[in-house]
Short mmCIF file of C-alpha atoms in Angstrom, two decimals:
data_model
loop_
_atom_site.label_atom_id
_atom_site.label_comp_id
_atom_site.label_asym_id
_atom_site.label_seq_id
_atom_site.Cartn_x
_atom_site.Cartn_y
_atom_site.Cartn_z
CA MET A 255 -4.93 0.40 15.02
CA SER A 256 -5.89 1.68 11.58
CA ALA A 257 -5.05 5.23 12.72
CA ALA A 258 -1.53 4.03 13.61
CA ILE A 259 -1.04 2.66 10.09
CA VAL A 260 -2.19 5.94 8.56
CA ALA A 261 0.02 7.95 10.94
CA ALA A 262 3.02 5.78 10.03
CA ALA A 263 2.30 6.22 6.32
CA ARG A 264 1.81 9.97 6.77
CA ALA A 265 5.20 10.19 8.48
CA LEU A 266 6.68 9.03 5.16
CA ILE A 267 5.08 11.75 3.04
CA GLY A 268 7.84 13.51 1.15
CA VAL A 269 10.19 10.52 1.13
CA GLY A 270 11.62 10.09 -2.35
CA PHE A 271 10.37 7.48 -4.79
CA ARG A 272 12.69 4.65 -5.71
CA LEU A 273 11.67 1.59 -7.73
CA HIS A 274 12.07 -1.46 -5.47
CA GLY A 275 12.84 0.95 -2.61
CA ARG A 276 12.41 -0.57 0.85
CA ASP A 277 14.37 1.93 2.99
CA PRO A 278 12.98 5.44 3.58
CA ALA A 279 16.53 6.81 3.65
CA GLN A 280 17.06 5.57 0.09
CA GLY A 281 13.50 5.95 -1.25
CA LEU A 282 10.35 3.84 -1.35
CA ASP A 283 8.04 2.40 -3.94
CA CYS A 284 4.43 1.52 -3.14
CA LEU A 285 5.30 -1.87 -1.69
CA GLY A 286 8.08 -0.37 0.41
CA LEU A 287 5.69 2.31 1.71
CA ALA A 288 3.05 -0.26 2.68
CA ALA A 289 5.55 -2.59 4.35
CA HIS A 290 7.24 0.24 6.24
CA ALA A 291 3.95 1.83 7.40
CA TYR A 292 2.54 -1.47 8.69
CA ARG A 293 5.87 -2.36 10.34
CA ALA A 294 6.22 1.10 11.94
CA ALA A 295 2.69 0.77 13.30
CA GLY A 296 3.73 -2.48 15.00
CA PHE A 297 2.59 -5.02 12.45
CA ALA A 298 5.87 -6.53 11.31
CA GLY A 299 5.57 -9.12 8.59
CA ARG A 300 2.02 -8.19 7.62
CA VAL A 301 2.88 -6.86 4.17
CA PRO A 302 4.97 -9.22 2.07
CA SER A 303 7.76 -8.00 -0.16
CA GLY A 304 9.97 -9.39 -2.86
CA TYR A 305 7.54 -9.62 -5.76
CA PRO A 306 7.08 -7.25 -8.71
CA LEU A 307 4.00 -5.07 -9.14
CA ARG A 308 5.04 -3.93 -12.61
CA GLY A 309 3.83 -6.61 -15.00
CA GLY A 310 2.93 -8.82 -12.05
CA ASP A 311 0.02 -11.22 -11.87
CA PRO A 312 -2.77 -9.70 -9.75
CA GLY A 313 -3.91 -13.16 -8.64
CA VAL A 314 -0.45 -14.13 -7.42
CA ILE A 315 -0.02 -10.84 -5.59
CA ALA A 316 -3.48 -11.09 -4.01
CA ARG A 317 -2.80 -14.65 -2.83
CA THR A 318 0.55 -13.54 -1.39
CA ILE A 319 -1.15 -10.76 0.58
CA ASP A 320 -3.93 -13.17 1.64
CA ALA A 321 -1.25 -15.49 3.04
CA SER A 322 0.42 -12.64 4.95
CA GLY A 323 -2.19 -12.51 7.68
CA LEU A 324 -4.22 -9.60 6.37
CA VAL A 325 -7.89 -10.30 5.60
CA ARG A 326 -9.93 -9.20 2.62
CA SER A 327 -12.14 -6.16 3.05
CA ALA A 328 -15.30 -5.73 0.98
CA ALA A 329 -15.43 -1.98 1.67
CA PRO A 330 -12.02 -0.30 2.01
CA ALA A 331 -11.75 1.83 5.15
CA LEU A 332 -9.15 3.85 7.06
CA GLY A 333 -5.78 2.08 7.18
CA ASP A 334 -6.71 -0.62 4.68
CA LEU A 335 -4.22 -1.69 2.03
CA ILE A 336 -5.57 -1.59 -1.51
CA LEU A 337 -4.27 -3.19 -4.69
CA CYS A 338 -5.10 -1.12 -7.78
CA VAL A 339 -4.49 -1.11 -11.50
CA SER A 340 -2.79 2.25 -12.06
CA GLY A 341 -2.01 1.72 -15.76
CA PRO A 342 -1.61 -0.98 -18.40
CA GLY A 343 0.33 -3.81 -16.79
CA GLN A 344 0.92 -1.68 -13.70
CA LEU A 345 -0.32 -2.71 -10.26
CA HIS A 346 -0.11 -0.33 -7.33
CA LEU A 347 -0.54 -0.47 -3.55
CA ALA A 348 -1.92 2.40 -1.47
CA ILE A 349 -3.18 2.97 2.07
CA ILE A 350 -6.63 4.46 2.66
CA SER A 351 -6.50 7.69 4.66
CA GLU A 352 -9.27 10.01 5.80
CA GLY A 353 -10.64 11.28 2.51
CA GLY A 354 -7.92 9.92 0.24
CA VAL A 355 -4.96 7.58 -0.20
CA ILE A 356 -1.29 7.64 0.73
CA HIS A 357 0.99 6.16 -1.91
CA ALA A 358 4.42 6.32 -3.50
CA ASP A 359 3.88 8.36 -6.65
CA ALA A 360 6.37 7.50 -9.39
CA ALA A 361 5.42 10.57 -11.47
CA LEU A 362 5.87 13.00 -8.56
CA ARG A 363 8.94 11.04 -7.37
CA ARG A 364 7.84 10.95 -3.72
CA VAL A 365 5.33 9.62 -1.21
CA VAL A 366 2.16 11.72 -1.26
CA GLU A 367 -1.34 11.83 0.16
CA ARG A 368 -3.84 12.19 -2.62
CA PRO A 369 -7.24 13.59 -1.57
CA GLY A 370 -10.52 12.36 -2.96
CA PRO A 371 -11.69 8.99 -4.19
CA VAL A 372 -9.19 6.33 -5.25
CA PRO A 373 -8.30 7.32 -8.83
CA TRP A 374 -7.60 3.77 -10.04
CA PRO A 375 -9.68 0.61 -10.30
CA VAL A 376 -9.35 -1.30 -7.00
CA ILE A 377 -8.75 -5.03 -7.40
CA ALA A 378 -8.85 -5.92 -3.71
CA ALA A 379 -8.44 -4.50 -0.22
CA TRP A 380 -7.08 -5.95 3.02
CA ARG A 381 -7.12 -5.03 6.67
CA LEU A 382 -5.76 -6.34 9.93
CA PRO A 383 -7.54 -9.50 11.06
CA HIS A 384 -8.90 -8.06 14.31
CA ARG A 385 -10.96 -5.36 12.57
CA GLY A 386 -14.54 -6.13 11.58
CA GLU A 387 -15.97 -5.72 8.11
#
C-alpha cells in the first residue's frame, strides 16, 4: 500500500506549483500533492484539506490529520506523510520515498523528489492505519 502512495506521488513529479493548488492540471501545493497521491492510491478522504500551512498552528494541523484516519508513526517510512517546519512560520507536508521525499517545492515551482534525508525538522509523521509501526 505504501508503494502505491509513492507511485501516485511520483506520477505528479513535474506538475507545477500553485499555492492552495488542489488540481494537478492547475498546479499543486504540498497539501494538494498529499491529498491527490493518497486519493489516487485509493485512500480517498485520508488527507484533509482546507486549512493553511503558511502561518498555521502545528497542533491544529496535527489534530486534523489525526482525525482523518491516519495514525502517528514514530519512525517515518516509505509512503508516510510528514509534517515539517520548512521555514519561519512555514509548515510543509511531504511523502517519504525510497531514499528521499516527494514534495511540492515552491522555490522550484513544481513537484519534485528530493534525495537524501529530510532537510527540515519533522514535527510528526502519519501512515495508513493497517500498517504496523
